[in-house]
Structure formats: structure tokens, C-alpha cells
mmCIF file of C-alpha atoms and ligand atoms in Angstrom:
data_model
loop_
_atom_site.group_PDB
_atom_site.id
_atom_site.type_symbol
_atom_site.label_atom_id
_atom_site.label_comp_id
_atom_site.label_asym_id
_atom_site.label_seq_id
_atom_site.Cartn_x
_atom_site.Cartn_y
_atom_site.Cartn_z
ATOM 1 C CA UNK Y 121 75.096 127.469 144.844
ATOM 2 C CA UNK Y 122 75.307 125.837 148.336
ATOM 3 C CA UNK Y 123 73.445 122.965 150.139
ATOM 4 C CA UNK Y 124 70.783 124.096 152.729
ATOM 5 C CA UNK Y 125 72.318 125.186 155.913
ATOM 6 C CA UNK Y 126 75.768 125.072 154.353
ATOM 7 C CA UNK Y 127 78.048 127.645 152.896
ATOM 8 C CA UNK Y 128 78.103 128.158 149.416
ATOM 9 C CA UNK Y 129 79.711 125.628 147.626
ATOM 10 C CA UNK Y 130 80.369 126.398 144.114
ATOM 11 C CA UNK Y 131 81.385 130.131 143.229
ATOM 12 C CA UNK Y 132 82.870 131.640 139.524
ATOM 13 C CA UNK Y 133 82.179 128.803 137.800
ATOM 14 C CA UNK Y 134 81.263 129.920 134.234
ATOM 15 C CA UNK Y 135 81.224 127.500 131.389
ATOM 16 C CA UNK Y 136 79.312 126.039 128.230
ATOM 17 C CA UNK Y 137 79.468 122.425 126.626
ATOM 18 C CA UNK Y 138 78.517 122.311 122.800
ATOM 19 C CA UNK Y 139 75.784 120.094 121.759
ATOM 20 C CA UNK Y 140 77.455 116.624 121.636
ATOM 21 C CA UNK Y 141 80.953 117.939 122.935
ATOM 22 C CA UNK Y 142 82.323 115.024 125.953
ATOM 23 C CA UNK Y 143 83.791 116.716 128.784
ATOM 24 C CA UNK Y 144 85.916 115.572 131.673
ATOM 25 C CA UNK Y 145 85.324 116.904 134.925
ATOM 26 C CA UNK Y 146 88.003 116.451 137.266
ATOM 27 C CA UNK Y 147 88.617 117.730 141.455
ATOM 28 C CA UNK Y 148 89.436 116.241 144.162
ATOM 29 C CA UNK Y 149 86.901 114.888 146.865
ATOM 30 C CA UNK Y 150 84.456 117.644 147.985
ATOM 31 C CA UNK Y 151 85.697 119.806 144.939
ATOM 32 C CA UNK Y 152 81.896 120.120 143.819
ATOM 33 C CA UNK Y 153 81.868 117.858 141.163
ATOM 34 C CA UNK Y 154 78.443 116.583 142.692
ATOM 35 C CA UNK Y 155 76.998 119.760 143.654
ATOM 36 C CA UNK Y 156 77.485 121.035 139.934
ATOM 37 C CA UNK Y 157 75.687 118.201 138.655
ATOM 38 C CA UNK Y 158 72.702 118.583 140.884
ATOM 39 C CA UNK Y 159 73.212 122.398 140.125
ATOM 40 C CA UNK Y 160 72.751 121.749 136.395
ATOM 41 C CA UNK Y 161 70.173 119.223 136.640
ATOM 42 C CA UNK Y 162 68.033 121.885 138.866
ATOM 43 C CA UNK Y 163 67.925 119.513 141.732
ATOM 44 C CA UNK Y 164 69.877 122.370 143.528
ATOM 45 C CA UNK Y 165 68.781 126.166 143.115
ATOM 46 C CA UNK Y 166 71.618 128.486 142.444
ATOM 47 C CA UNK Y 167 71.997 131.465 144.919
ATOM 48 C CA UNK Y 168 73.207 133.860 141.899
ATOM 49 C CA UNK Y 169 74.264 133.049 138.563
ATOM 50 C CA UNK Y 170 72.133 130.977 135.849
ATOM 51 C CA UNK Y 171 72.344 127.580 134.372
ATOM 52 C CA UNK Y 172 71.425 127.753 130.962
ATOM 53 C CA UNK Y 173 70.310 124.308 129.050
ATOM 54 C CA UNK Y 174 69.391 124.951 125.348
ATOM 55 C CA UNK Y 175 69.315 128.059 126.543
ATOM 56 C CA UNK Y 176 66.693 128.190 128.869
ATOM 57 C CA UNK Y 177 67.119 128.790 132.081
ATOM 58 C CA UNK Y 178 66.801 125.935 134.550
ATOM 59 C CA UNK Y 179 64.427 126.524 137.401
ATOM 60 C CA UNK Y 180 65.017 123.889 140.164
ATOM 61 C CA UNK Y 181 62.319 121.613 140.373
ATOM 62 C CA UNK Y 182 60.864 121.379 136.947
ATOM 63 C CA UNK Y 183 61.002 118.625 134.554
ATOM 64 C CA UNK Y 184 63.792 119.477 131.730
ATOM 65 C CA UNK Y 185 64.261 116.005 129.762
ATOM 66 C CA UNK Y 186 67.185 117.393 127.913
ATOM 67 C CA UNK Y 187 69.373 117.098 131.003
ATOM 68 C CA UNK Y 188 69.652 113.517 132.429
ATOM 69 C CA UNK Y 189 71.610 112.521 135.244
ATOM 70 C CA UNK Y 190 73.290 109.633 135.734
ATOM 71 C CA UNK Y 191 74.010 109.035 139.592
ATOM 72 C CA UNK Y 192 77.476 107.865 141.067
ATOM 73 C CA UNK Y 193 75.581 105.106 143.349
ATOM 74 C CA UNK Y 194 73.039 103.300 140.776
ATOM 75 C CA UNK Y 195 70.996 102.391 144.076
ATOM 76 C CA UNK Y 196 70.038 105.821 144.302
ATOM 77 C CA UNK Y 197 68.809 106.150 140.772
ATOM 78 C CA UNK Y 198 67.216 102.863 140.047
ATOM 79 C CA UNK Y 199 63.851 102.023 142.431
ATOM 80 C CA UNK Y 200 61.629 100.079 140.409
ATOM 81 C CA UNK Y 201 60.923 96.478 141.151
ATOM 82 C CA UNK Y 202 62.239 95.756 137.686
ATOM 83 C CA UNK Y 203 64.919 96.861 135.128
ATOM 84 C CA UNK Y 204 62.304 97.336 132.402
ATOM 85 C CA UNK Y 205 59.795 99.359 134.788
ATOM 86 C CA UNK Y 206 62.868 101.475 135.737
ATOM 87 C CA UNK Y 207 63.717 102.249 132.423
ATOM 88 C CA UNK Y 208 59.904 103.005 131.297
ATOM 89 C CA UNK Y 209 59.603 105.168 134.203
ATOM 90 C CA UNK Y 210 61.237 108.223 132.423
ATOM 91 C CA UNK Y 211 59.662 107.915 129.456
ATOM 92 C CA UNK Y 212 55.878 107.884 130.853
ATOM 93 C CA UNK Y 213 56.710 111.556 132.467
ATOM 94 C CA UNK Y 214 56.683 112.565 129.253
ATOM 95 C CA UNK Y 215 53.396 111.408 127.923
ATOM 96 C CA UNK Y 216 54.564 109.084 125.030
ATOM 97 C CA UNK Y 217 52.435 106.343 123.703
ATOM 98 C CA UNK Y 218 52.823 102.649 125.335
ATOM 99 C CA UNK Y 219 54.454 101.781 121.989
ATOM 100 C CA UNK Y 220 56.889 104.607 121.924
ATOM 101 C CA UNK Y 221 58.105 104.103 124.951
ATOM 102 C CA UNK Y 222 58.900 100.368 124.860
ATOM 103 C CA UNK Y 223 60.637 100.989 121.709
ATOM 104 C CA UNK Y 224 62.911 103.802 123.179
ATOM 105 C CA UNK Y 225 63.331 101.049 125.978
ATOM 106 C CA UNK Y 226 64.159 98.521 123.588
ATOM 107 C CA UNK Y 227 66.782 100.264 121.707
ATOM 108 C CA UNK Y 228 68.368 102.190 125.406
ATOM 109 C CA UNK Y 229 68.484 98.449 126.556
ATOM 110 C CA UNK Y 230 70.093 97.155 123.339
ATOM 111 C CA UNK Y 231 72.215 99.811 123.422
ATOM 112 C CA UNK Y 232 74.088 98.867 126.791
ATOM 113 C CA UNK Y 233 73.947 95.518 126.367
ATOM 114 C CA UNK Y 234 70.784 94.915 128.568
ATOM 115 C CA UNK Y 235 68.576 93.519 126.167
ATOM 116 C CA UNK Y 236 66.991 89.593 127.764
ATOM 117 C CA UNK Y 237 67.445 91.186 131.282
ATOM 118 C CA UNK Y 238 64.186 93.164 131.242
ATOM 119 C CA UNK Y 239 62.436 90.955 134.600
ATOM 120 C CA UNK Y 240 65.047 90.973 136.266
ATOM 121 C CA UNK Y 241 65.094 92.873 139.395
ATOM 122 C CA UNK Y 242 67.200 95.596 139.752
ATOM 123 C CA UNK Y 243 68.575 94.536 142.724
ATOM 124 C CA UNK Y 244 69.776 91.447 141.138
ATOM 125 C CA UNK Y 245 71.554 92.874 138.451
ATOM 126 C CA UNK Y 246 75.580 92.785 138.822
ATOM 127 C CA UNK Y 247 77.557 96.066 139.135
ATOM 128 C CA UNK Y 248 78.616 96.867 135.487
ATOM 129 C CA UNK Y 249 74.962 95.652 134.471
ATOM 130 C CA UNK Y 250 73.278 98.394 137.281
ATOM 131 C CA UNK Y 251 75.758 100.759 135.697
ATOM 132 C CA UNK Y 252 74.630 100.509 132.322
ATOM 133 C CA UNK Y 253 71.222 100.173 133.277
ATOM 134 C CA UNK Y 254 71.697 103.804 135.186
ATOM 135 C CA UNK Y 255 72.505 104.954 131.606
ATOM 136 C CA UNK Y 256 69.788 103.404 129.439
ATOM 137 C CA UNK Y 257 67.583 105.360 132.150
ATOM 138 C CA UNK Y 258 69.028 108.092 131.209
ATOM 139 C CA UNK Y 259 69.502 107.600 127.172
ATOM 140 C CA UNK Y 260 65.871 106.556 127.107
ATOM 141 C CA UNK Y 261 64.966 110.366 128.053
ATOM 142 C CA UNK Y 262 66.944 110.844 124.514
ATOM 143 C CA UNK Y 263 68.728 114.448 126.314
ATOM 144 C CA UNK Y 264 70.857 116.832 124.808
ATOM 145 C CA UNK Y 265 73.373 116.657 127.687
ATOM 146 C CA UNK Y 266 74.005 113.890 130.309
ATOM 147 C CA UNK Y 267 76.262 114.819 133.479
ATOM 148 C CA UNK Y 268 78.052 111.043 134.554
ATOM 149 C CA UNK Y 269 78.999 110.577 138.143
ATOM 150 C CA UNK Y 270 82.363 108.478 138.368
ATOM 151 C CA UNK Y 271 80.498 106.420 135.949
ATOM 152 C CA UNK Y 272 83.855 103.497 136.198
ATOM 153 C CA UNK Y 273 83.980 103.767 140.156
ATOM 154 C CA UNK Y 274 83.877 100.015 141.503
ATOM 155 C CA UNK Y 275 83.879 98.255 137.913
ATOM 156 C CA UNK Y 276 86.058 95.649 137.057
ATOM 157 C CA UNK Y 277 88.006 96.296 133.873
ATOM 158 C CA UNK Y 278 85.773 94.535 131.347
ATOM 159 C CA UNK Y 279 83.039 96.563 132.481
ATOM 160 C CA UNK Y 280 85.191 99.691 132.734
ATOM 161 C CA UNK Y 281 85.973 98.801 129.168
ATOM 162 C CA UNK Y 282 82.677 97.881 127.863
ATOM 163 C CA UNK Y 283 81.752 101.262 129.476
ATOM 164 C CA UNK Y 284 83.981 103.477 127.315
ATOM 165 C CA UNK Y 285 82.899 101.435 123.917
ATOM 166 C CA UNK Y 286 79.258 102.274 125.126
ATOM 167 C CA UNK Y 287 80.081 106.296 125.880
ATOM 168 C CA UNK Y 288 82.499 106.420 122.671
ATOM 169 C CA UNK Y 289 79.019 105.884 120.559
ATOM 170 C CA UNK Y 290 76.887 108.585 122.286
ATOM 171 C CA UNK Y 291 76.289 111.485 120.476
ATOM 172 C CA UNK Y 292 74.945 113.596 122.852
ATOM 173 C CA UNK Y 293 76.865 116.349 125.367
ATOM 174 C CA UNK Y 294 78.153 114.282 128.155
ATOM 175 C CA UNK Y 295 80.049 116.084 131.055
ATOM 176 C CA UNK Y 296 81.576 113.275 132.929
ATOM 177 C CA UNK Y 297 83.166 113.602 136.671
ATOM 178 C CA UNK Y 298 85.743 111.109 137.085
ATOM 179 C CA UNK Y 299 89.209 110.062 139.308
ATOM 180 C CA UNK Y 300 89.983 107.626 136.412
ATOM 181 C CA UNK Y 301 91.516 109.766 133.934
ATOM 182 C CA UNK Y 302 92.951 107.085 131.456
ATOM 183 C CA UNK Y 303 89.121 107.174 131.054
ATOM 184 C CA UNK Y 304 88.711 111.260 131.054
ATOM 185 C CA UNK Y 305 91.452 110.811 128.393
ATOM 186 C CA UNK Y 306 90.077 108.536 126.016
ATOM 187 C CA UNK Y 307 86.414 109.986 126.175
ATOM 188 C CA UNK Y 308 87.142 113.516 126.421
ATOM 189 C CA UNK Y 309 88.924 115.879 124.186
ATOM 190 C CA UNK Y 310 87.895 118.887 126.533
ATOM 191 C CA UNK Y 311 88.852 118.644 130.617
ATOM 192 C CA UNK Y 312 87.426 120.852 133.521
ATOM 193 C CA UNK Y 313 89.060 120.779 136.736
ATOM 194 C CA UNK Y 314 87.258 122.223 139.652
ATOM 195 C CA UNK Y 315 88.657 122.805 143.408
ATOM 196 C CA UNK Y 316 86.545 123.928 146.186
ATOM 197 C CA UNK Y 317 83.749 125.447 143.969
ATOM 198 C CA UNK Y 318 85.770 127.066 141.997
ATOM 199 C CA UNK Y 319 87.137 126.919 138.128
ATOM 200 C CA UNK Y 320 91.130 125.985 138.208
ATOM 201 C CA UNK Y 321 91.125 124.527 134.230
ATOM 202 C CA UNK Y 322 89.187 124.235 131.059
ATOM 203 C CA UNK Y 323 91.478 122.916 128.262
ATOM 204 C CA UNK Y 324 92.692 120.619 126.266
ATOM 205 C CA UNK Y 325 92.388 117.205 128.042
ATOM 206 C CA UNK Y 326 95.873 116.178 127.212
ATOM 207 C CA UNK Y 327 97.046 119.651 128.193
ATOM 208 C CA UNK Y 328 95.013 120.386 131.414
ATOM 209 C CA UNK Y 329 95.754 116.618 132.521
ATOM 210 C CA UNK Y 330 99.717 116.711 131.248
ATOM 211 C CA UNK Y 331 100.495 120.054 133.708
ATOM 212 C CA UNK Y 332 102.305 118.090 136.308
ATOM 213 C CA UNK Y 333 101.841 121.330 138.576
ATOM 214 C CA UNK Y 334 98.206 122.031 137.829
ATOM 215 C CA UNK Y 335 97.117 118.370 138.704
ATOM 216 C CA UNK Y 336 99.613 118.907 142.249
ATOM 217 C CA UNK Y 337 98.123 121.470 143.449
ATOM 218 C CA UNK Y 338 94.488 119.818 143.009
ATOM 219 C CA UNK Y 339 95.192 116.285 144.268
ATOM 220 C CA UNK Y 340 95.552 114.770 140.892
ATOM 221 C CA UNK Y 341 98.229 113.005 139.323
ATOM 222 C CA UNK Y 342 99.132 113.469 135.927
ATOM 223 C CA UNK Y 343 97.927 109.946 134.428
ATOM 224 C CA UNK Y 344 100.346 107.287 133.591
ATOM 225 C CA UNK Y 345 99.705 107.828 129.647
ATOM 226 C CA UNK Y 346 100.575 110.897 129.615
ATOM 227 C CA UNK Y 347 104.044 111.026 131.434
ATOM 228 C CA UNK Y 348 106.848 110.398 129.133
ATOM 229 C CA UNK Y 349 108.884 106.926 129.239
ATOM 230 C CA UNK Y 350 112.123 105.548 127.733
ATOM 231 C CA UNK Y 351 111.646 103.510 124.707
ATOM 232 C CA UNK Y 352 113.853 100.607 126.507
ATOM 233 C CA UNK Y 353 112.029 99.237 129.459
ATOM 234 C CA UNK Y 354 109.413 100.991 131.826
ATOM 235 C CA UNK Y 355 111.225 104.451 133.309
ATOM 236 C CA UNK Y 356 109.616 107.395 133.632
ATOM 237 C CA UNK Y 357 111.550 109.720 132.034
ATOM 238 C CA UNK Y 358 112.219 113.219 134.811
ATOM 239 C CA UNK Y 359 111.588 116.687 133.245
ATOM 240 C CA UNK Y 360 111.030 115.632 129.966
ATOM 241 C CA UNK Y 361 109.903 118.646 127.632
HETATM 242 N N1 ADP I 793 73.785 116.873 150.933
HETATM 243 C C1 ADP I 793 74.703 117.752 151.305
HETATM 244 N N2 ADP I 793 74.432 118.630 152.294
HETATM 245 C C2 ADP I 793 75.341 119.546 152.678
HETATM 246 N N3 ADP I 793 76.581 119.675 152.134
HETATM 247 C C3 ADP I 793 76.902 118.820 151.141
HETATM 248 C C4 ADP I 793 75.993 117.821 150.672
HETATM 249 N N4 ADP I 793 76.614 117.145 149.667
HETATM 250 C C5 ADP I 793 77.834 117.691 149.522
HETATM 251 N N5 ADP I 793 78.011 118.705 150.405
HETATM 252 C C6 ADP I 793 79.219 119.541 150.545
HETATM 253 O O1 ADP I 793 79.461 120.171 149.302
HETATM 254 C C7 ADP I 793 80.845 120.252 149.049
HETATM 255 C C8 ADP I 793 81.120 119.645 147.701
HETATM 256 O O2 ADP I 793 80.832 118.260 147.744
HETATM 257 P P1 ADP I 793 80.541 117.404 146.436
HETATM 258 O O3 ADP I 793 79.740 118.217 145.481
HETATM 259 O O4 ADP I 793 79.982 116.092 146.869
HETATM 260 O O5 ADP I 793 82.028 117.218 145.844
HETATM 261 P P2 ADP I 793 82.643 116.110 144.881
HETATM 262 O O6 ADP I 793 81.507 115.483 144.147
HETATM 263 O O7 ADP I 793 83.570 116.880 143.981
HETATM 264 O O8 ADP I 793 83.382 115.140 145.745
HETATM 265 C C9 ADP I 793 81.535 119.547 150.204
HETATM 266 O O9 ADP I 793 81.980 120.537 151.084
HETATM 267 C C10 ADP I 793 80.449 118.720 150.815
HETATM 268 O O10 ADP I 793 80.664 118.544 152.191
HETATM 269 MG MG1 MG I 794 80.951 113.529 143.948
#
């Protein structure tokens, strides 16, 4: 797949998410994490290869409700003069009753703590709150798989944290690109790491994230969890097994 005028950009890539599995996706800047995502969501066409969803193929432009995505800057997702218009916006494209879609509204808002904000315009919203709101726009759709851009980038820890409580609960498939891999780690027992388009991992989170020479060679560090200490104080322990 490739952006107009641009050299391909993702290449070999071959993978499937189970309904409801949580999957880390993790690559350095320009890797492709966001091409992918636009990839999958058929806001990009592919030049070869397929992206299947429920499997049927996607065909870039048209409407497929099972995939939402949630985007890495919330301005570019949420538009309407208010957070309850954004959220209903979704839901009208798909022809529901005015009844049905305020109460999917009701419970994506309740759901990410939103609920009593509903006039408020977006704009005015804080950063964790646009965050969350990005995601009841999405949970509203009710998908089958939603693809998270650095959903924790710029959030202050009790927003990071309220954040993982709220993507702990979801049940659907959620493939979620992230440089915070404490968070990869606690959300995702399954990691993909990507480098310039291509596939370099798909494992085991604490495996794929724990291979000090993997994450090296693909800008990453192995995350502070994961690397061994001594019971005493706060050293790393060196070439531990
Ligand atoms: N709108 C665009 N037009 C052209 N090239 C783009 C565009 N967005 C990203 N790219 C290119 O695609 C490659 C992958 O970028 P991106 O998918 O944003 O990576 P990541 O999300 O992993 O940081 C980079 O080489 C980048 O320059
Ligand atoms: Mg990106």
C-alpha cells in the first residue's frame, strides 16, 4: 500500500486478529503504524494484497461499521459543534431510529465517563475527555475491530490510567499502535512490531517486547517491567536469563 505519489509503504505484511483478541502494534516513527490503520479502515487502497474484515474484503471508500478508527489527534476525528452531535453522527450513517441511536450514545458516553458533558463543545473538552470522546465515537458504531492510534500520547497519568480501565472492559478486537508499552503490556497479550512496512514480530507481548535485541534493532526499548531487577534496591540486573 503506499500514499499517492509516494513509494509503497507497507509490503509482506500478513496477519489476522481474532474477534475480541487486543493487539499491540509497535515501530518506530514512520514504521507504518498509521498507514496500516488507514489501510485496514479502507481509507487507503492497497496496491496488491487484501484486507479482509469478517471476511470481506475491504474496498476503500465504502462504509464498513465493523471497523472503527480511532485517530491519534482527536481534532481530526471530532468536528461537530457538540460532543453529543459528534457521537450521533456515526450512528445516523447507519439508518437507526432517533431512539436507538441516543441510547447507543447514552451508554458509549457512560461508558467513558462522558455522561453530563453532552453540550459541551468539543473544543472545550480537556485532553483525556477528547480522548475518550474519540472512543465513544467509535464504540457507538458497536465494531468488531477498532485500530487505536497512540491512544495515551499527551495524557497525564490519571487519564492514561482511566484509559486502560476503559480498554480492559472492551470486548471487541482492538489493534492498538503505541510507544507506551507498559500500556501495550497490560492491554495486550499479543504484540506486532512493524519497521518500514514490513513485519519484524508477532508474538507473545511479553516475549516480542522482552527480546532486548529485537526491540534494538527497531528503536524500542525493552520496557522497564520487563527487565529484571535485584530484589534489594532499584538495579537492573545485566544479562539476566
Ligand atoms: N499523507 C501522507 N502522504 C505521503 N506519505 C505519507 C503520508 N503519511 C505518512 N506517509 C509516509 O508513510 C510512511 C509511514 O508513515 P506512518 O504510517 O505515519 O508511520 P507511523 O504511524 O508508524 O509513524 C512514512 O514514510 C511517511 O513519510
Ligand atoms: Mg503514526
Amino acid at each position: 500500500m503506499g500514499w499517492p505519489s509516494h513509494a509503497p509503504v507497507l509490503r509482506d505484511l500478513t496477519f489476522s486478529i481474532a474477534p475480541g483478541a487486543h493487539v499491540g502494534l509497535v515501530g518506530p516513527n514512520g514504521a507504518g503504524k498509521t498507514s496500516l490503520f488507514h489501510t485496514i479502515a479502507g481509507v487507503l487502497p492497497a496496491q496488491a494484497g487484501a484486507v479482509l474484515v469478517q471476511g470481506r474484503a475491504v474496498v476503500p471508500g465504502q462504509f464498513r461499521p465493523e471497523t472503527a478508527l480511532v485517530f491519534q489527534q482527536a481534532e481530526d476525528q471530532l468536528f461537530c459543534p457538540t460532543l453529543i452531535e459528534d457521537i450521533c453522527f456515526g450512528p445516523r450513517n447507519l439508518g437507526l431510529s432517533d431512539a436507538e441511536i441516543r441510547a447507543r450514545a447514552d451508554d458509549a458516553l457512560a461508558l467513558c465517563g462522558l455522561t453530563g458533558l453532552e453540550d459541551r463543545p468539543v473544543h472545550h473538552l480537556s485532553g483525556g475527555e477528547k480522548r475518550r470522546a474519540c472512543i465513544a465515537g467509535a464504540l457507538v458504531m458497536r465494531p468488531e475491530l477498532m485500530l487505536l492510534d497512540e491512544p495515551s500520547a499527551a495524557l497525564d497519568m490519571r487519564q492514561r490510567r482511566r484509559l486502560i480501565a476503559l480498554l480492559q472492559g472492551i470486548g471487541q478486537a482492538l489493534l492498538i499502535a503505541s510507544h507506551d508499552l507498559e500500556l501495550v503490556l497490560e492491554l495486550c497479550p499479543r504484540v506486532i512490531v512493524i519497521d518500514q512496512g514490513r513485519m519484524c514480530a508477532d508474538g507473545p507481548a511479553r516475549e516480542v517486547l522482552g527480546d532486548a535485541q529485537l526491540m534494538a534493532a527497531h528503536g524500542q526499548e525493552v520496557p522497564h517491567s520487563l527487565t529484571p531487577h535485584d530484589s534489594a534496591g532499584h538495579v537492573h540486573v545485566k544479562n539476566a536469563p
